[in-house]
């Protein structure tokens, strides 16, 4: 701004303000301040108008000027967080192209598709500082006073407080200051106990749910860091991380697709659309957090984490409902309401009887004189008697309502959840604790649940000869070994990492992939780093096809080959020839196929999972169909060989199965393995016994699927093993069992198990091998993937039912006895009991009926809550440790009398102690 313009502006300002020439010091100071502020605002306005969005500053000095470009500094990275957030959130392909595509974004984030980010602590800290962490801002947790206030709002508490106010007011008036306060204070003590126990239990339960939520949300994710594939917590993911995705995974953060095959995403959680979205480089490379992988596999680079992710603000507002009410709690609330109505009815009848007897002159005082004489009794005496009658009726209502029952159930469920967590079972839905106690059938997987999921290749066949007969792999033709290496290295979702020469290999992937890769590296000397082929197309493995394939092009001669691997029967049906050990291709006719089937059955009978490998060379013109899509040859293949993978049974599984069977719970195994493997494992685990009819007890999924509905309903109870089953077969069996009246528990670990897990009464997902889709569809997560933990969950479910049944028997005994005694006494004698335990001749004089009933409430609450709150000692006193192995007639549903007697004895013992202290 030129001096002339500035001087002119100042002159205008002086004219507007009418500043005289002779001004005092204070006015001069104000004048100077005003001029300074004006100049500052003028300069700031010029600066803001000339700064462009890209950070370039244009300073106009005259008609000719020089532009100065200033590059904004974004820490150590070359791209802004806001650009990354907008890019993915809006699925802006144009913006992605302006940035230079996915490869340019990866470069700007200083990461790599193969290496990922560095493991260096300084770089990790730098990324956290610039881009943030993968966590949400959580709403503040409710404090203890919140639960105290909630307890105050209970209707029972309000009734008690009204009763306490009446007792204090009229008690002081009737009995004087010396004894009149006793009734009111007793009720206040009862109120304090009720509120304290309710608030403490709800507060502790809320904290427990928060802890369980942290555990359930802590998902382990496969990432590449420093070229090494490793598992890290979802909360440790950073911008720039390269994440491996496979079927069933949940996308942990927003990002861009790097590489993969047949990757399809379920975005219904974000968009509400049920159709699966294909992810590719051309049209849709955008991935959102919270979506699910339903097919294929791939890698992604993380662009946004935490609150910068799509819908981050919405997720930060979501809280888990820790006040979830189970069906049993709802039924008990209804029972409590019904008992309360009965109590109100009895109290009203007692009140009417007392008033009728009083006003008809039937009621007499301690000296035998008539209490009410018409025209002679003072109004003050009538009022005092009326207050006593009303207070007695209110007390009857208070005593009748079993307010401790819902609380005791909540405490029992919360305690059981805590113990189940220690026993490797995380409860996601509170109702599952009690429902599991009613389970009559458990449908379980084989791999990882009944077995250890520690697979190892123990058998290998080339042609019709095993490696033991051939004397080792050195006698096999080199080009056959090379075909094996080629097919295994490229047709896999696993990975191999070797930090340096001479160190042990680190193999990642599914247990089956790890077993095959380990076998190929140790016995076939496969080198994963050596790539002599380029991949054209990949057919990912899924539970319907039970096979995976890869279409590749060799760099040496540009020939195109296809490799398949999968379930032995499936691959064998696709072959028309096979390699023998010397590398000669032999024809595979029906008789030859029969011999191979016998080999497969022999391995399956020894509990081996049989995997077959096949390949074929195809012509270039056969690579694409008429629509330009890549095709993979599925017939006329050459069988390379067979391998048998051993997965030993878990120790303790047989005992757990026997316990379930002894307790009247049927265990059914549903697996994708062939009939012979399934039968061998089921026999080893005790699911199949000698007295079972094998023709009906073992069935294939396809056969069960083809039954009519009537045939399925007739035979489903006699089926104990279903082999070669699909997820639809598992769902079908669950539906049939539920129609038959069974309470069904189902274990599952795959994405396709989600329908069966949701359909079952109790869904049990696997914490180690289970996909995130399976876990979200389940009620309980078995953290160690062990069937013995399933049996433990069943035990705790029955413990909940047993303890609640005992508590109900005790509570109803006390309440019904109190109602009957008060009703009979009021009708027959015209008054409720004036003394505690007349048979012991303990005279309490002026404490009266309110004192008796109030201490009834206090003793009831104290006794019940002590029994419910003591974590180890007293709780174990009435908890049956042998609750699972019970009679097959389901006698566990009948309450047992021994603990109830102990409970009632303790109640009266505590009652007399309190009475003796006050007397």
mmCIF file of N, CA and C in Angstrom, residues 818-908:
data_model
loop_
_atom_site.group_PDB
_atom_site.id
_atom_site.type_symbol
_atom_site.label_atom_id
_atom_site.label_comp_id
_atom_site.label_asym_id
_atom_site.label_seq_id
_atom_site.Cartn_x
_atom_site.Cartn_y
_atom_site.Cartn_z
ATOM 1 N N UNK A 818 -44.425 -64.712 54.523
ATOM 2 C CA UNK A 818 -44.733 -63.403 55.103
ATOM 3 C C UNK A 818 -46.156 -62.971 54.773
ATOM 4 N N UNK A 819 -46.567 -63.185 53.513
ATOM 5 C CA UNK A 819 -47.923 -62.792 53.111
ATOM 6 C C UNK A 819 -48.987 -63.591 53.870
ATOM 7 N N UNK A 820 -48.772 -64.903 53.946
ATOM 8 C CA UNK A 820 -49.764 -65.766 54.610
ATOM 9 C C UNK A 820 -49.871 -65.425 56.085
ATOM 10 N N UNK A 821 -48.723 -65.250 56.755
ATOM 11 C CA UNK A 821 -48.740 -64.944 58.193
ATOM 12 C C UNK A 821 -49.465 -63.629 58.455
ATOM 13 N N UNK A 822 -49.129 -62.587 57.676
ATOM 14 C CA UNK A 822 -49.775 -61.288 57.879
ATOM 15 C C UNK A 822 -51.262 -61.347 57.580
ATOM 16 N N UNK A 823 -51.645 -62.063 56.522
ATOM 17 C CA UNK A 823 -53.062 -62.147 56.156
ATOM 18 C C UNK A 823 -53.863 -62.903 57.220
ATOM 19 N N UNK A 824 -53.364 -64.060 57.616
ATOM 20 C CA UNK A 824 -54.076 -64.867 58.619
ATOM 21 C C UNK A 824 -54.165 -64.110 59.939
ATOM 22 N N UNK A 825 -53.063 -63.453 60.332
ATOM 23 C CA UNK A 825 -53.069 -62.717 61.598
ATOM 24 C C UNK A 825 -54.057 -61.563 61.556
ATOM 25 N N UNK A 826 -54.114 -60.859 60.425
ATOM 26 C CA UNK A 826 -55.026 -59.718 60.313
ATOM 27 C C UNK A 826 -56.480 -60.152 60.344
ATOM 28 N N UNK A 827 -56.793 -61.245 59.657
ATOM 29 C CA UNK A 827 -58.182 -61.718 59.598
ATOM 30 C C UNK A 827 -58.621 -62.320 60.921
ATOM 31 N N UNK A 828 -57.731 -63.092 61.556
ATOM 32 C CA UNK A 828 -58.116 -63.810 62.770
ATOM 33 C C UNK A 828 -57.986 -62.958 64.025
ATOM 34 N N UNK A 829 -56.872 -62.214 64.147
ATOM 35 C CA UNK A 829 -56.629 -61.455 65.372
ATOM 36 C C UNK A 829 -56.861 -59.970 65.207
ATOM 37 N N UNK A 830 -56.988 -59.524 63.959
ATOM 38 C CA UNK A 830 -57.240 -58.112 63.735
ATOM 39 C C UNK A 830 -56.002 -57.263 63.765
ATOM 40 N N UNK A 831 -54.852 -57.857 63.723
ATOM 41 C CA UNK A 831 -53.607 -57.106 63.724
ATOM 42 C C UNK A 831 -52.505 -57.944 63.092
ATOM 43 N N UNK A 832 -51.501 -57.275 62.539
ATOM 44 C CA UNK A 832 -50.325 -57.984 62.033
ATOM 45 C C UNK A 832 -49.406 -58.256 63.214
ATOM 46 N N UNK A 833 -48.446 -59.175 63.106
ATOM 47 C CA UNK A 833 -47.617 -59.551 64.263
ATOM 48 C C UNK A 833 -46.949 -58.338 64.900
ATOM 49 N N UNK A 834 -47.171 -58.170 66.221
ATOM 50 C CA UNK A 834 -46.607 -57.059 66.965
ATOM 51 C C UNK A 834 -45.253 -57.408 67.547
ATOM 52 N N UNK A 835 -44.896 -58.681 67.570
ATOM 53 C CA UNK A 835 -43.640 -59.092 68.157
ATOM 54 C C UNK A 835 -42.914 -60.005 67.184
ATOM 55 N N UNK A 836 -41.610 -60.009 67.254
ATOM 56 C CA UNK A 836 -40.813 -60.869 66.401
ATOM 57 C C UNK A 836 -40.692 -62.223 67.063
ATOM 58 N N UNK A 837 -41.142 -63.247 66.350
ATOM 59 C CA UNK A 837 -40.976 -64.629 66.800
ATOM 60 C C UNK A 837 -41.573 -64.824 68.201
ATOM 61 N N UNK A 838 -42.899 -64.805 68.273
ATOM 62 C CA UNK A 838 -43.581 -64.944 69.560
ATOM 63 C C UNK A 838 -43.176 -66.220 70.287
ATOM 64 N N UNK A 839 -42.876 -67.277 69.526
ATOM 65 C CA UNK A 839 -42.567 -68.553 70.174
ATOM 66 C C UNK A 839 -41.313 -68.450 71.026
ATOM 67 N N UNK A 840 -40.430 -67.467 70.750
ATOM 68 C CA UNK A 840 -39.221 -67.305 71.556
ATOM 69 C C UNK A 840 -39.427 -66.287 72.671
ATOM 70 N N UNK A 841 -40.651 -65.684 72.748
ATOM 71 C CA UNK A 841 -41.013 -64.739 73.806
ATOM 72 C C UNK A 841 -40.066 -63.543 73.870
ATOM 73 N N UNK A 842 -39.591 -63.102 72.687
ATOM 74 C CA UNK A 842 -38.762 -61.895 72.654
ATOM 75 C C UNK A 842 -39.709 -60.714 72.479
ATOM 76 N N UNK A 843 -39.949 -59.964 73.565
ATOM 77 C CA UNK A 843 -40.892 -58.857 73.524
ATOM 78 C C UNK A 843 -40.206 -57.601 73.003
ATOM 79 N N UNK A 844 -40.799 -56.975 72.006
ATOM 80 C CA UNK A 844 -40.213 -55.773 71.425
ATOM 81 C C UNK A 844 -41.062 -54.540 71.693
ATOM 82 N N UNK A 845 -42.179 -54.715 72.319
ATOM 83 C CA UNK A 845 -42.991 -53.591 72.760
ATOM 84 C C UNK A 845 -43.367 -52.645 71.642
ATOM 85 N N UNK A 846 -42.871 -51.420 71.730
ATOM 86 C CA UNK A 846 -43.346 -50.337 70.872
ATOM 87 C C UNK A 846 -42.833 -50.411 69.442
ATOM 88 N N UNK A 847 -41.883 -51.328 69.143
ATOM 89 C CA UNK A 847 -41.369 -51.369 67.772
ATOM 90 C C UNK A 847 -42.452 -51.760 66.784
ATOM 91 N N UNK A 848 -43.386 -52.590 67.163
ATOM 92 C CA UNK A 848 -44.583 -52.828 66.381
ATOM 93 C C UNK A 848 -44.362 -53.539 65.058
ATOM 94 N N UNK A 849 -45.450 -53.576 64.293
ATOM 95 C CA UNK A 849 -45.430 -54.343 63.046
ATOM 96 C C UNK A 849 -44.476 -53.758 62.013
ATOM 97 N N UNK A 850 -44.287 -52.447 61.993
ATOM 98 C CA UNK A 850 -43.391 -51.853 61.015
ATOM 99 C C UNK A 850 -41.975 -52.344 61.245
ATOM 100 N N UNK A 851 -41.605 -52.456 62.518
ATOM 101 C CA UNK A 851 -40.267 -52.934 62.850
ATOM 102 C C UNK A 851 -40.070 -54.354 62.357
ATOM 103 N N UNK A 852 -41.052 -55.192 62.573
ATOM 104 C CA UNK A 852 -40.978 -56.591 62.114
ATOM 105 C C UNK A 852 -40.838 -56.676 60.602
ATOM 106 N N UNK A 853 -41.698 -55.976 59.900
ATOM 107 C CA UNK A 853 -41.679 -56.065 58.445
ATOM 108 C C UNK A 853 -40.439 -55.406 57.837
ATOM 109 N N UNK A 854 -40.025 -54.311 58.460
ATOM 110 C CA UNK A 854 -38.848 -53.643 57.919
ATOM 111 C C UNK A 854 -37.611 -54.517 58.066
ATOM 112 N N UNK A 855 -37.489 -55.165 59.215
ATOM 113 C CA UNK A 855 -36.337 -56.048 59.392
ATOM 114 C C UNK A 855 -36.441 -57.279 58.502
ATOM 115 N N UNK A 856 -37.676 -57.634 58.170
ATOM 116 C CA UNK A 856 -37.853 -58.687 57.169
ATOM 117 C C UNK A 856 -37.182 -58.273 55.858
ATOM 118 N N UNK A 857 -37.444 -57.018 55.456
ATOM 119 C CA UNK A 857 -36.851 -56.501 54.226
ATOM 120 C C UNK A 857 -35.328 -56.446 54.340
ATOM 121 N N UNK A 858 -34.850 -55.920 55.472
ATOM 122 C CA UNK A 858 -33.404 -55.776 55.655
ATOM 123 C C UNK A 858 -32.717 -57.139 55.610
ATOM 124 N N UNK A 859 -33.269 -58.098 56.384
ATOM 125 C CA UNK A 859 -32.646 -59.422 56.418
ATOM 126 C C UNK A 859 -32.706 -60.093 55.054
ATOM 127 N N UNK A 860 -33.841 -59.908 54.372
ATOM 128 C CA UNK A 860 -33.978 -60.470 53.028
ATOM 129 C C UNK A 860 -32.888 -59.928 52.108
ATOM 130 N N UNK A 861 -32.755 -58.597 52.081
ATOM 131 C CA UNK A 861 -31.768 -57.975 51.188
ATOM 132 C C UNK A 861 -30.340 -58.328 51.591
ATOM 133 N N UNK A 862 -30.035 -58.214 52.864
ATOM 134 C CA UNK A 862 -28.667 -58.471 53.295
ATOM 135 C C UNK A 862 -28.276 -59.913 53.006
ATOM 136 N N UNK A 863 -29.167 -60.847 53.385
ATOM 137 C CA UNK A 863 -28.856 -62.259 53.149
ATOM 138 C C UNK A 863 -28.670 -62.571 51.680
ATOM 139 N N UNK A 864 -29.606 -62.079 50.848
ATOM 140 C CA UNK A 864 -29.520 -62.369 49.414
ATOM 141 C C UNK A 864 -28.285 -61.744 48.786
ATOM 142 N N UNK A 865 -28.025 -60.487 49.131
ATOM 143 C CA UNK A 865 -26.928 -59.800 48.456
ATOM 144 C C UNK A 865 -25.566 -60.308 48.910
ATOM 145 N N UNK A 866 -25.448 -60.686 50.169
ATOM 146 C CA UNK A 866 -24.176 -61.278 50.607
ATOM 147 C C UNK A 866 -23.914 -62.559 49.836
ATOM 148 N N UNK A 867 -24.966 -63.365 49.674
ATOM 149 C CA UNK A 867 -24.786 -64.611 48.932
ATOM 150 C C UNK A 867 -24.477 -64.357 47.471
ATOM 151 N N UNK A 868 -25.036 -63.274 46.917
ATOM 152 C CA UNK A 868 -24.807 -62.991 45.505
ATOM 153 C C UNK A 868 -23.467 -62.313 45.265
ATOM 154 N N UNK A 869 -23.031 -61.493 46.214
ATOM 155 C CA UNK A 869 -21.841 -60.674 45.985
ATOM 156 C C UNK A 869 -20.535 -61.398 46.304
ATOM 157 N N UNK A 870 -20.535 -62.279 47.263
ATOM 158 C CA UNK A 870 -19.288 -62.961 47.608
ATOM 159 C C UNK A 870 -18.809 -63.763 46.406
ATOM 160 N N UNK A 871 -17.624 -63.432 45.916
ATOM 161 C CA UNK A 871 -17.162 -63.973 44.648
ATOM 162 C C UNK A 871 -16.751 -65.429 44.744
ATOM 163 N N UNK A 872 -16.108 -65.815 45.780
ATOM 164 C CA UNK A 872 -15.534 -67.156 45.817
ATOM 165 C C UNK A 872 -16.171 -68.025 46.896
ATOM 166 N N UNK A 873 -16.090 -67.581 48.156
ATOM 167 C CA UNK A 873 -16.409 -68.473 49.270
ATOM 168 C C UNK A 873 -17.886 -68.858 49.321
ATOM 169 N N UNK A 874 -18.765 -67.850 49.542
ATOM 170 C CA UNK A 874 -20.171 -68.180 49.749
ATOM 171 C C UNK A 874 -20.829 -68.627 48.454
ATOM 172 N N UNK A 875 -20.414 -68.022 47.326
ATOM 173 C CA UNK A 875 -21.008 -68.423 46.041
ATOM 174 C C UNK A 875 -20.748 -69.897 45.756
ATOM 175 N N UNK A 876 -19.522 -70.327 46.077
ATOM 176 C CA UNK A 876 -19.175 -71.726 45.826
ATOM 177 C C UNK A 876 -19.943 -72.667 46.751
ATOM 178 N N UNK A 877 -20.469 -72.141 47.876
ATOM 179 C CA UNK A 877 -21.182 -72.981 48.829
ATOM 180 C C UNK A 877 -22.414 -73.619 48.208
ATOM 181 N N UNK A 878 -23.117 -72.857 47.352
ATOM 182 C CA UNK A 878 -24.330 -73.429 46.768
ATOM 183 C C UNK A 878 -24.210 -73.601 45.264
ATOM 184 N N UNK A 879 -22.987 -73.545 44.740
ATOM 185 C CA UNK A 879 -22.783 -73.802 43.308
ATOM 186 C C UNK A 879 -22.286 -75.232 43.135
ATOM 187 N N UNK A 880 -22.950 -76.007 42.295
ATOM 188 C CA UNK A 880 -22.568 -77.399 42.076
ATOM 189 C C UNK A 880 -21.404 -77.463 41.105
ATOM 190 N N UNK A 881 -20.297 -78.034 41.528
ATOM 191 C CA UNK A 881 -19.145 -78.158 40.654
ATOM 192 C C UNK A 881 -19.346 -79.245 39.603
ATOM 193 N N UNK A 882 -20.168 -80.243 39.908
ATOM 194 C CA UNK A 882 -20.403 -81.331 38.957
ATOM 195 C C UNK A 882 -21.696 -81.084 38.184
ATOM 196 N N UNK A 883 -21.924 -79.814 37.812
ATOM 197 C CA UNK A 883 -23.218 -79.476 37.239
ATOM 198 C C UNK A 883 -23.390 -80.039 35.834
ATOM 199 N N UNK A 884 -22.274 -80.286 35.097
ATOM 200 C CA UNK A 884 -22.414 -80.766 33.727
ATOM 201 C C UNK A 884 -22.793 -82.236 33.649
ATOM 202 N N UNK A 885 -22.039 -83.160 34.298
ATOM 203 C CA UNK A 885 -22.424 -84.577 34.206
ATOM 204 C C UNK A 885 -23.648 -84.867 35.061
ATOM 205 N N UNK A 886 -24.832 -84.805 34.461
ATOM 206 C CA UNK A 886 -26.072 -85.085 35.174
ATOM 207 C C UNK A 886 -26.833 -86.194 34.480
ATOM 208 N N UNK A 887 -27.930 -86.596 35.107
ATOM 209 C CA UNK A 887 -28.733 -87.675 34.547
ATOM 210 C C UNK A 887 -29.300 -87.267 33.197
ATOM 211 N N UNK A 888 -29.502 -88.265 32.351
ATOM 212 C CA UNK A 888 -29.967 -87.984 30.998
ATOM 213 C C UNK A 888 -31.434 -87.591 30.950
ATOM 214 N N UNK A 889 -32.144 -87.705 32.107
ATOM 215 C CA UNK A 889 -33.553 -87.304 32.094
ATOM 216 C C UNK A 889 -33.697 -85.807 32.359
ATOM 217 N N UNK A 890 -32.552 -85.086 32.265
ATOM 218 C CA UNK A 890 -32.544 -83.632 32.440
ATOM 219 C C UNK A 890 -33.080 -83.243 33.817
ATOM 220 N N UNK A 891 -32.696 -83.991 34.845
ATOM 221 C CA UNK A 891 -33.144 -83.664 36.184
ATOM 222 C C UNK A 891 -32.514 -82.381 36.706
ATOM 223 N N UNK A 892 -31.551 -81.837 35.959
ATOM 224 C CA UNK A 892 -30.947 -80.574 36.382
ATOM 225 C C UNK A 892 -31.961 -79.448 36.384
ATOM 226 N N UNK A 893 -33.109 -79.653 35.709
ATOM 227 C CA UNK A 893 -34.112 -78.603 35.668
ATOM 228 C C UNK A 893 -34.913 -78.521 36.964
ATOM 229 N N UNK A 894 -34.773 -79.541 37.841
ATOM 230 C CA UNK A 894 -35.478 -79.511 39.114
ATOM 231 C C UNK A 894 -34.580 -78.866 40.161
ATOM 232 N N UNK A 895 -35.068 -77.883 40.927
ATOM 233 C CA UNK A 895 -34.238 -77.261 41.950
ATOM 234 C C UNK A 895 -33.907 -78.245 43.057
ATOM 235 N N UNK A 896 -32.751 -78.112 43.632
ATOM 236 C CA UNK A 896 -32.314 -79.009 44.696
ATOM 237 C C UNK A 896 -32.556 -78.340 46.046
ATOM 238 N N UNK A 897 -32.857 -79.134 47.068
ATOM 239 C CA UNK A 897 -33.308 -78.590 48.333
ATOM 240 C C UNK A 897 -32.152 -78.268 49.272
ATOM 241 N N UNK A 898 -31.009 -78.974 49.156
ATOM 242 C CA UNK A 898 -29.921 -78.792 50.122
ATOM 243 C C UNK A 898 -29.432 -77.350 50.193
ATOM 244 N N UNK A 899 -29.031 -76.729 49.085
ATOM 245 C CA UNK A 899 -28.556 -75.354 49.177
ATOM 246 C C UNK A 899 -29.639 -74.392 49.647
ATOM 247 N N UNK A 900 -30.928 -74.663 49.287
ATOM 248 C CA UNK A 900 -32.014 -73.789 49.701
ATOM 249 C C UNK A 900 -32.182 -73.817 51.214
ATOM 250 N N UNK A 901 -32.054 -74.978 51.818
ATOM 251 C CA UNK A 901 -32.154 -75.083 53.273
ATOM 252 C C UNK A 901 -31.034 -74.281 53.935
ATOM 253 N N UNK A 902 -29.828 -74.406 53.376
ATOM 254 C CA UNK A 902 -28.695 -73.636 53.911
ATOM 255 C C UNK A 902 -28.988 -72.144 53.807
ATOM 256 N N UNK A 903 -29.543 -71.776 52.676
ATOM 257 C CA UNK A 903 -29.856 -70.374 52.424
ATOM 258 C C UNK A 903 -30.881 -69.848 53.439
ATOM 259 N N UNK A 904 -31.963 -70.573 53.654
ATOM 260 C CA UNK A 904 -33.023 -70.142 54.570
ATOM 261 C C UNK A 904 -32.504 -70.115 56.003
ATOM 262 N N UNK A 905 -31.696 -71.113 56.388
ATOM 263 C CA UNK A 905 -31.116 -71.132 57.730
ATOM 264 C C UNK A 905 -30.245 -69.901 57.951
ATOM 265 N N UNK A 906 -29.470 -69.564 56.921
ATOM 266 C CA UNK A 906 -28.627 -68.372 57.029
ATOM 267 C C UNK A 906 -29.476 -67.117 57.161
ATOM 268 N N UNK A 907 -30.554 -67.073 56.436
ATOM 269 C CA UNK A 907 -31.455 -65.926 56.482
ATOM 270 C C UNK A 907 -31.980 -65.710 57.892
ATOM 271 N N UNK A 908 -32.516 -66.749 58.529
ATOM 272 C CA UNK A 908 -33.062 -66.590 59.869
ATOM 273 C C UNK A 908 -31.970 -66.355 60.906
#
